[in-house]
Coordinates of C-alpha atoms in Angstrom, one line a residue:
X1 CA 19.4 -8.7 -22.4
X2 CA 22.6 -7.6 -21.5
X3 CA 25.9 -9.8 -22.5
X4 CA 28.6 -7.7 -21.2
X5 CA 30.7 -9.9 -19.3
X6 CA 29.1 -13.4 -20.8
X7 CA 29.7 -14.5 -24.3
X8 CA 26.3 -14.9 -26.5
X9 CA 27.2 -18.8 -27.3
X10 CA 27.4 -19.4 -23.2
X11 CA 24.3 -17.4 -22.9
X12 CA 22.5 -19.1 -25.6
X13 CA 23.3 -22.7 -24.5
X14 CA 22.5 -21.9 -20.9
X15 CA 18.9 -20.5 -21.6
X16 CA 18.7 -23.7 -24.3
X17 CA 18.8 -25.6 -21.3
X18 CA 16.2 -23.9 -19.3
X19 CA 13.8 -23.5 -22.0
X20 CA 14.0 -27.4 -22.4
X21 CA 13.7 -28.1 -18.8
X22 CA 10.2 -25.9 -18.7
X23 CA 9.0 -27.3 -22.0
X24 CA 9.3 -31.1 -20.5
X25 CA 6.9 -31.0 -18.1
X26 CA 3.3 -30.2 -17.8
X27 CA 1.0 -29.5 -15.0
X28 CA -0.2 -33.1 -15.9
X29 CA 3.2 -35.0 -15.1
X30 CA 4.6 -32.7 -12.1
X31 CA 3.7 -35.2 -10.0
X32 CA 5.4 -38.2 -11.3
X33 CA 8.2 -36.7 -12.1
X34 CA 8.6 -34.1 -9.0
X35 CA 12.3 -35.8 -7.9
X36 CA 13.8 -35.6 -11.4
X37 CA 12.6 -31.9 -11.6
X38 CA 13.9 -31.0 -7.9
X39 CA 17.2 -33.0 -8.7
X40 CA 17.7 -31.5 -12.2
X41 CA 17.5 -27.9 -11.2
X42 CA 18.7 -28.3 -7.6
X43 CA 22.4 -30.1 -10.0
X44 CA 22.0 -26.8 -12.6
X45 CA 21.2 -24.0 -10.1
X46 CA 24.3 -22.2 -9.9
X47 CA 24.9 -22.3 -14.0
X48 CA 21.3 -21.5 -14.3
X49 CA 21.5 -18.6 -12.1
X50 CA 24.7 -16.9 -14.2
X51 CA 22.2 -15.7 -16.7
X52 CA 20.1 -14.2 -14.6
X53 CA 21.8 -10.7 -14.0
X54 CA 21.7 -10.4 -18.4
X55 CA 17.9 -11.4 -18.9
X56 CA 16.0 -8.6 -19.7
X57 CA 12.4 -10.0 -18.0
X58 CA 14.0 -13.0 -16.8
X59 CA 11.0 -15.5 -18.0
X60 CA 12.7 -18.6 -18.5
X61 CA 14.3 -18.8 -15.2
X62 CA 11.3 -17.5 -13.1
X63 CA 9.4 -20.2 -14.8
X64 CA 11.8 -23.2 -14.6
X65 CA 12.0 -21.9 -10.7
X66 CA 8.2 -21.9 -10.6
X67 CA 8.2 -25.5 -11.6
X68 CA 10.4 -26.4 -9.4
X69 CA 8.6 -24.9 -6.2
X70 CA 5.7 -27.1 -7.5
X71 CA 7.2 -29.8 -8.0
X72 CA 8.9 -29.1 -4.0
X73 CA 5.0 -29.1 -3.2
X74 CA 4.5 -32.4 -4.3
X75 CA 6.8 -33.6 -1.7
X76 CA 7.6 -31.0 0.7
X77 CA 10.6 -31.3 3.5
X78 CA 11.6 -28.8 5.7
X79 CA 15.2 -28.9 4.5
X80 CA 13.9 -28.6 0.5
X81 CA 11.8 -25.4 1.4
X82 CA 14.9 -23.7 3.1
X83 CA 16.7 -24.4 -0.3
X84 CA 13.5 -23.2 -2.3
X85 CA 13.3 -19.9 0.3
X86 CA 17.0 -19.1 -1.0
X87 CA 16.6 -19.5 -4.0
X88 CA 13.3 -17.3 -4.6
X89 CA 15.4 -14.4 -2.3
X90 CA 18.2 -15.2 -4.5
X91 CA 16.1 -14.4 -7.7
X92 CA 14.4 -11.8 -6.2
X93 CA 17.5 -9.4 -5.9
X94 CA 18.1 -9.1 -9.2
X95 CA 14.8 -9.3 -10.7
X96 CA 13.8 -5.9 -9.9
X97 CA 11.8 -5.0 -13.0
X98 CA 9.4 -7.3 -12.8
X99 CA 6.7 -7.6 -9.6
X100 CA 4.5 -10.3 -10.9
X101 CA 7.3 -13.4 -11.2
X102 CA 8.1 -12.4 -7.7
X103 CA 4.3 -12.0 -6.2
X104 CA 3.7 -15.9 -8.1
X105 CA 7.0 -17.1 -6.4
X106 CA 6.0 -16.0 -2.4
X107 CA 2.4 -17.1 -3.3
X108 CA 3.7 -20.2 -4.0
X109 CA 6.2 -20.3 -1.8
X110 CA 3.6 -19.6 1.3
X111 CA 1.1 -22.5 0.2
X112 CA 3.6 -25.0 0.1
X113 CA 5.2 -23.7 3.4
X114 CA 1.3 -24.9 4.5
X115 CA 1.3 -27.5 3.0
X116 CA 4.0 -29.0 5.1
X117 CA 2.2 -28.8 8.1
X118 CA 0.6 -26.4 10.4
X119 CA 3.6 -25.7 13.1
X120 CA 5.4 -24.0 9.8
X121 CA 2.6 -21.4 9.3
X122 CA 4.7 -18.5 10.5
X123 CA 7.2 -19.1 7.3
X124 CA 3.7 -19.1 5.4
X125 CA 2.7 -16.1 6.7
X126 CA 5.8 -14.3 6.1
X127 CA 6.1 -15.5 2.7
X128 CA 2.7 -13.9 2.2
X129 CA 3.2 -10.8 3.1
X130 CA 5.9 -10.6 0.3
X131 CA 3.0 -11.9 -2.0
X132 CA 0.9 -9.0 -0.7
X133 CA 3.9 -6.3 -1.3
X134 CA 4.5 -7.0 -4.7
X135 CA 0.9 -7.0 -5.5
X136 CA 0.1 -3.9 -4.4
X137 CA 3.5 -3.0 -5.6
X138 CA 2.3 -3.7 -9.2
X139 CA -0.5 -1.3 -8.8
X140 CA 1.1 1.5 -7.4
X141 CA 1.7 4.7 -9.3
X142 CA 4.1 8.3 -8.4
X143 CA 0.8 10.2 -8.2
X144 CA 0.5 12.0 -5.0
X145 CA -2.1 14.6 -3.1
X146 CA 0.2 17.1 -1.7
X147 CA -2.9 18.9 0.2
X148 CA -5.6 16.9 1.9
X149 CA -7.1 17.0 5.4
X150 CA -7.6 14.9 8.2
X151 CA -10.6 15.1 10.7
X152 CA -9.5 14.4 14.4
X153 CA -10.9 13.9 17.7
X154 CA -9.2 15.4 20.7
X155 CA -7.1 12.6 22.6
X156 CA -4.0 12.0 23.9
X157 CA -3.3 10.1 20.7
X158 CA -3.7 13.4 18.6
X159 CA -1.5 15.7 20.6
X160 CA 1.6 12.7 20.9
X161 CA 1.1 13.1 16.7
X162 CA 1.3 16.1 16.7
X163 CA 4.4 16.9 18.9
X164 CA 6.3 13.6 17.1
X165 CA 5.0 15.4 13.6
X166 CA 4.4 11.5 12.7
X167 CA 1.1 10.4 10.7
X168 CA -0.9 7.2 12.1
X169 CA -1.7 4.4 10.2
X170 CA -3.9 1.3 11.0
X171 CA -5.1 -2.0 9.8
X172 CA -8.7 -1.5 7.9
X173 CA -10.3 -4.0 10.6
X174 CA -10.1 -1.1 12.9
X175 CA -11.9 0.8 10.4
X176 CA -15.7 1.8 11.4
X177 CA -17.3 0.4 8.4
X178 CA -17.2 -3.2 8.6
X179 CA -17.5 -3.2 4.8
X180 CA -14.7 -0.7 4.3
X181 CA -11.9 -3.0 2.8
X182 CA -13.8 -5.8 1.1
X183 CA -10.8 -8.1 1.2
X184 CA -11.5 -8.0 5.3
X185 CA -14.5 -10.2 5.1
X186 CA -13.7 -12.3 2.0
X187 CA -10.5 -13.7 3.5
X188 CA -12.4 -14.2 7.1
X189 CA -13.3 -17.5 5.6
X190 CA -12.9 -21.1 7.3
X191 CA -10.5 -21.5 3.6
X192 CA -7.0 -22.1 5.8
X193 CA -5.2 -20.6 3.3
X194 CA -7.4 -17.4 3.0
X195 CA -6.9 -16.9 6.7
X196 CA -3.3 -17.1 6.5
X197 CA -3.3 -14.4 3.6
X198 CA -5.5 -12.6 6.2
X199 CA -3.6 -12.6 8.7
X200 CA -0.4 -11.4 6.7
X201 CA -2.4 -8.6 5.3
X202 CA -3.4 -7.4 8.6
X203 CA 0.1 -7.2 10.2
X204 CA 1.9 -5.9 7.0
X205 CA -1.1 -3.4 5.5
X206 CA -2.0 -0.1 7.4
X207 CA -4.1 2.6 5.8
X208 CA -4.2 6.8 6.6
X209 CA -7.6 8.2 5.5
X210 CA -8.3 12.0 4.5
X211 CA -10.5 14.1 2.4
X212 CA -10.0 15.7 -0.7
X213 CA -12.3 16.9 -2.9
X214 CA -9.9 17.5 -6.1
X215 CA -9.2 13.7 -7.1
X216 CA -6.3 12.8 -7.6
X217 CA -3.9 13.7 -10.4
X218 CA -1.6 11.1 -12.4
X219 CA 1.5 11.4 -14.4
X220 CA -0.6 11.8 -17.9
X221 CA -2.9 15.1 -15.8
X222 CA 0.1 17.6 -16.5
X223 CA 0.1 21.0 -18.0
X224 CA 3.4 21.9 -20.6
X225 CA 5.6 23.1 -18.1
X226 CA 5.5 19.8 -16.4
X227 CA 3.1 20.6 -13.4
X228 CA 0.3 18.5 -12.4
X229 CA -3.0 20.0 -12.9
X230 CA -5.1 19.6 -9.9
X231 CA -8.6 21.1 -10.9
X232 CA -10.9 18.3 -11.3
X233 CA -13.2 18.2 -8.4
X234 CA -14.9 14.6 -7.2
X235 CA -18.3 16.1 -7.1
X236 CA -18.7 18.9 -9.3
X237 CA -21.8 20.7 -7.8
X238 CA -19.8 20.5 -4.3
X239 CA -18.2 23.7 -4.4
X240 CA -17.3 23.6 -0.4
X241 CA -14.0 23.0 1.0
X242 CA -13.2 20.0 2.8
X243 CA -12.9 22.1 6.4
X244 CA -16.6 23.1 5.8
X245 CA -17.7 19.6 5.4
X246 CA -20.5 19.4 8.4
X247 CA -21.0 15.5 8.2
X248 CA -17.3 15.0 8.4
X249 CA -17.1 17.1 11.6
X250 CA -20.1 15.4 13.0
X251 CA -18.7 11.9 12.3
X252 CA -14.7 12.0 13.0
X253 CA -14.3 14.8 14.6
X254 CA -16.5 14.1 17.5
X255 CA -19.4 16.4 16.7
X256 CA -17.4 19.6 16.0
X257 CA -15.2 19.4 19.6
X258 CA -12.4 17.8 17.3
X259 CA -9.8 19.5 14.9
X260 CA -9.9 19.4 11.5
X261 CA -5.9 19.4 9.8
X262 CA -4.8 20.4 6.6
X263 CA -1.7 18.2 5.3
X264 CA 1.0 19.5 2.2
X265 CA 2.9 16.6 1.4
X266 CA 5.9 16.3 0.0
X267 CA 6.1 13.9 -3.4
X268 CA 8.9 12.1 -1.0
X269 CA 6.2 10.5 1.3
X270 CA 5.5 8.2 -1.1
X271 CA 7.6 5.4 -2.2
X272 CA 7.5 2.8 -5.0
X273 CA 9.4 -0.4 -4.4
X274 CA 13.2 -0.2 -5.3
X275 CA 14.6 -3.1 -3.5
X276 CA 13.8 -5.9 -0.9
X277 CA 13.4 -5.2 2.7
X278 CA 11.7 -2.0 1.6
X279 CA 8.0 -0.1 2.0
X280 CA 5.8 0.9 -0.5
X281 CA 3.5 4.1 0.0
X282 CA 1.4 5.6 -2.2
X283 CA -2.3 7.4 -2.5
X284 CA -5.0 6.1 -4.0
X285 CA -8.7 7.9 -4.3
X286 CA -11.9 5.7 -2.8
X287 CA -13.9 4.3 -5.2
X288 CA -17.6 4.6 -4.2
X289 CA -19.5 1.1 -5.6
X290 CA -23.8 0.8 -5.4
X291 CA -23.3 -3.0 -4.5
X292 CA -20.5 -4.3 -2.8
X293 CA -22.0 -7.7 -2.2
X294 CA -20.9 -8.6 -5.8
X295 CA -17.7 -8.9 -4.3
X296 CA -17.9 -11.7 -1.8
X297 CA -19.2 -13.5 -5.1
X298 CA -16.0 -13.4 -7.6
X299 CA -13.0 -15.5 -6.9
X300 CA -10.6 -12.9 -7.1
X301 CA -11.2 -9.5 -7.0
X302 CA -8.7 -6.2 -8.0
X303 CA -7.2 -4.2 -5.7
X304 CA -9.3 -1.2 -6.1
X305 CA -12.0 -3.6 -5.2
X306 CA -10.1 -5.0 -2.4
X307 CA -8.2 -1.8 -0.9
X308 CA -10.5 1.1 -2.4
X309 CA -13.9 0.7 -2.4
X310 CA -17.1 1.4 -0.4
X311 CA -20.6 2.3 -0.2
X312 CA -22.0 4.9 -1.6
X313 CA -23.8 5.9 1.3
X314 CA -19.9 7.3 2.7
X315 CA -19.8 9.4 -0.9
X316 CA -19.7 12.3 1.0
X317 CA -16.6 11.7 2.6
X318 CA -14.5 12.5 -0.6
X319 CA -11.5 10.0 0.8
X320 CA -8.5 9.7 -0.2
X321 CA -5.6 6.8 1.2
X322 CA -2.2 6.5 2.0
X323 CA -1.6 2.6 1.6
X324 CA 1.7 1.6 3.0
X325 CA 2.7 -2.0 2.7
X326 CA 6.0 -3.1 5.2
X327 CA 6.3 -7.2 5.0
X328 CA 8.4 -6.6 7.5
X329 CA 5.9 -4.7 9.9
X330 CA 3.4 -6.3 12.3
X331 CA 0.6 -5.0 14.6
X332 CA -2.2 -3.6 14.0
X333 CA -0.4 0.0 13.7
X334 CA 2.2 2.2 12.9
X335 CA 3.3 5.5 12.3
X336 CA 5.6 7.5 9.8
X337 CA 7.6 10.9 9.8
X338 CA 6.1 14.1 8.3
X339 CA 7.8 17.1 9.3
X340 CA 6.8 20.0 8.5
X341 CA 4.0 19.0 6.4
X342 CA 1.0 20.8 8.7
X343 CA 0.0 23.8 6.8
X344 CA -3.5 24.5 9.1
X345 CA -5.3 23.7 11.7
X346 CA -9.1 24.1 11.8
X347 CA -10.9 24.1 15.7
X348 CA -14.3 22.8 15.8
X349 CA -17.2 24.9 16.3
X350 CA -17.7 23.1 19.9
X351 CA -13.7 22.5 20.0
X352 CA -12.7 23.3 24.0
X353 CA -10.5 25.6 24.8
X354 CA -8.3 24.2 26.6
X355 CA -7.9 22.1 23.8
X356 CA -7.1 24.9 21.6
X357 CA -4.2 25.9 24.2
X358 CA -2.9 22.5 23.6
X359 CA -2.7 22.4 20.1
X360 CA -1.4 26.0 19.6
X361 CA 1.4 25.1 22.7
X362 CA 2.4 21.9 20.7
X363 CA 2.2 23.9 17.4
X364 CA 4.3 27.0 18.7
X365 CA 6.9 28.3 16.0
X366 CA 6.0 25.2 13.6
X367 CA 6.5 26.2 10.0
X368 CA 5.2 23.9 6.9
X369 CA 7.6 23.9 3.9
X370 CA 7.3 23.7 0.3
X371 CA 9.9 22.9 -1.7
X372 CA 10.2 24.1 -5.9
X373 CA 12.7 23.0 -8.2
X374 CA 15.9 23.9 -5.3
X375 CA 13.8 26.7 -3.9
X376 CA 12.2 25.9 -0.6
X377 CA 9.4 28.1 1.2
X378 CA 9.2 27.9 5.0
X379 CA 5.6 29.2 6.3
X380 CA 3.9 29.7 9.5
X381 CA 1.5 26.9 10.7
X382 CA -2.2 28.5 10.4
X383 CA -5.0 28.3 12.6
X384 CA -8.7 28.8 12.0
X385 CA -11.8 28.3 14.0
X386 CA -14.9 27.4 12.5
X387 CA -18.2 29.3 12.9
X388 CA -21.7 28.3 11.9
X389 CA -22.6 30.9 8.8
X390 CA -24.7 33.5 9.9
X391 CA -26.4 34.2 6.2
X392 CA -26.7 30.5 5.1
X393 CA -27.9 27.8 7.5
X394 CA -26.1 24.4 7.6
X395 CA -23.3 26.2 6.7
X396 CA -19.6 26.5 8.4
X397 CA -17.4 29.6 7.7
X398 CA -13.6 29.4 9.0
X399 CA -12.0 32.7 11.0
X400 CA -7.9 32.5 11.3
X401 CA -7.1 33.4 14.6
X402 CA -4.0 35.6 15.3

């Protein structure tokens, strides 16, 4: 807590007041008393609300604003929720520290939004996807892959990405596992609610997949200088690199006549949340469960579980994800800037030619760069094409071509 321009017995005495204001009511007497609550805080807002920018967590306030959204539940208007909106977007520009008061208050503020009838859904929906931002928000972390790879097919789709040097993301119920993102299936439930959540986590959630085999580092994985030690692999007795990985080519790569990239990201492409009306982005390895059917039995479920996991049958795949949530986004895609970032380019065994003279065209005089401390490294975009091995069947080798 900060009293800087407030004096401590004004402080004191407001969050007296708050504290009191919580500690009346139970979830037992909301109902009966819901218009002395909405009057009482509606008359002591703006004195409220001076302590806000001095509280440390902010606790009492998010809590006597919590009460007062359920007691707003109890007897909805349009006009009510509008003052309720404002006041939650109020709050949540100065409560930056804290994700979870914020993900309670747009959960909230979505079911009650439903609550008052069906044609207001939209607000619900909306409200939601600030829900969903702030809880994946409060499991995000600044650990990132800065080399993975990316198995392609030849389209049209490929070569505008590459010339735009933009990555594609998508919604996971575009994915080709229909048990890919759990949370898919257990919100596509005749619960009204659920659907809405749904349908806010499919226009403001998109996913890029890849393939790494080193799993991912996190801020404790670092050596003394400060660097992040990347030598762990996901399966140690998998001593391939991911380019050689004949399943992946055969699957995503449309049975070796695709391209297989190799990515080195910057640390900037991901993002943490710093204020509203912003994205997150950040990487997160799969987690490869025996059972997944457990999941359509629990309530709730984590968002490893929800965002994260799959079969085991797709261990091989080694993935690796670039969650970015926008509750300002809708669609089932989008697309974000990576310039620069392409350090090689692998052409399938069966990979056409023509398609080759494509890619190289669009690739001409591309450089990927690195950046160390304030020295930056500008390097010539690589290209390989893969072979079968010769001396050990079942086996791809890669040749760099000139």
């Amino acid at each position: 807590m900060t009293t800087q321009t407030m004096p401590k017995d004004q402080y004191d005495e407001i969050l007296k007041e708050i504290t009191e204001f919580v500690d009346k009511y139970t979830q037992d007497n909301i109902s009966n008393n819901a218009n002395i609550i909405i009057t009482t805080f509606d008359a002591n807002h703006d004195i409220w609300f001076q302590i806000v920018p001095f509280m440390k967590e902010c606790k009492e306030y998010a809590e006597a604003l919590m009460l007062y959204c359920t007691a707003i539940d109890k007897q909805p208007t349009y006009e009510s929720l509008q003052k309720l909106s404002s006041y939650i977007s109020e709050f949540e520009s100065y409560n930056l520290a804290h994700h979870g008061y914020r993900k309670d208050l747009y959960y909230s503020l979505g079911i009650t939004w439903h609550h008052l009838g069906r044609i207001y859904d939209t607000f619900a929906i909306d409200a939601f996807k600030k829900y969903i931002f702030y809880l994946l928000g409060m499991s995000s972390h600044t650990a990132y892959s800065p080399i993975c790879y990316s198995f392609r097919k030849c389209t049209t789709y490929l070569y505008q990405s590459l010339t735009l040097e933009q990555l594609n993301l998508s919604s996971p119920c575009t994915f080709n596992d229909p048990f890919d993102s759990p949370i898919v299936s257990l919100l596509d439930k005749n619960d009204e609610i659920a659907m809405l959540i749904r349908t806010a986590y499919l226009d403001c959630v998109k996913i890029a997949c890849f393939v790494s085999n080193v799993m991912l580092p996190f801020q404790k994985d670092r050596n003394i200088s400060g660097e992040i030690v990347r030598n762990k692999r996901k399966q140690e007795d998998n001593t391939s690199e991911e380019f050689q990985n004949e399943l992946m080519w055969a699957h995503y790569a449309d049975y070796h006549r695709g391209i297989c990239i190799k990515y080195h990201f910057p640390n900037s492409l991901t993002s943490l949340y710093s204020e509203p009306g912003t994205s997150v982005k950040y990487f997160r390895d799969v987690q490869y469960k025996d059972d997944l059917s457990v999941l359509t039995e629990k309530d709730s479920i984590t968002i490893e579980d929800a965002f994260f996991a799959k079969s085991k049958a797709w261990k091989y795949e080694n993935e690796l994800r670039l969650i970015l949530c926008d509750p300002n986004s809708s669609g089932l895609y989008d697309s974000i800037d990576i310039p620069n970032c392409i350090e090689a380019i692998y052409f399938g065994v069966n990979c056409a030619k023509k398609d080759i003279k494509v890619i190289r065209e669009i690739m001409k005089n591309r450089e990927f760069v690195t950046k160390q401390e304030s020295i930056e490294t500008r390097t010539p975009v690589s290209f390989y094409q893969m072979e079968f091995d010769s001396k050990k069947f079942g086996s791809l080798i890669a040749k760099k071509l000139q």
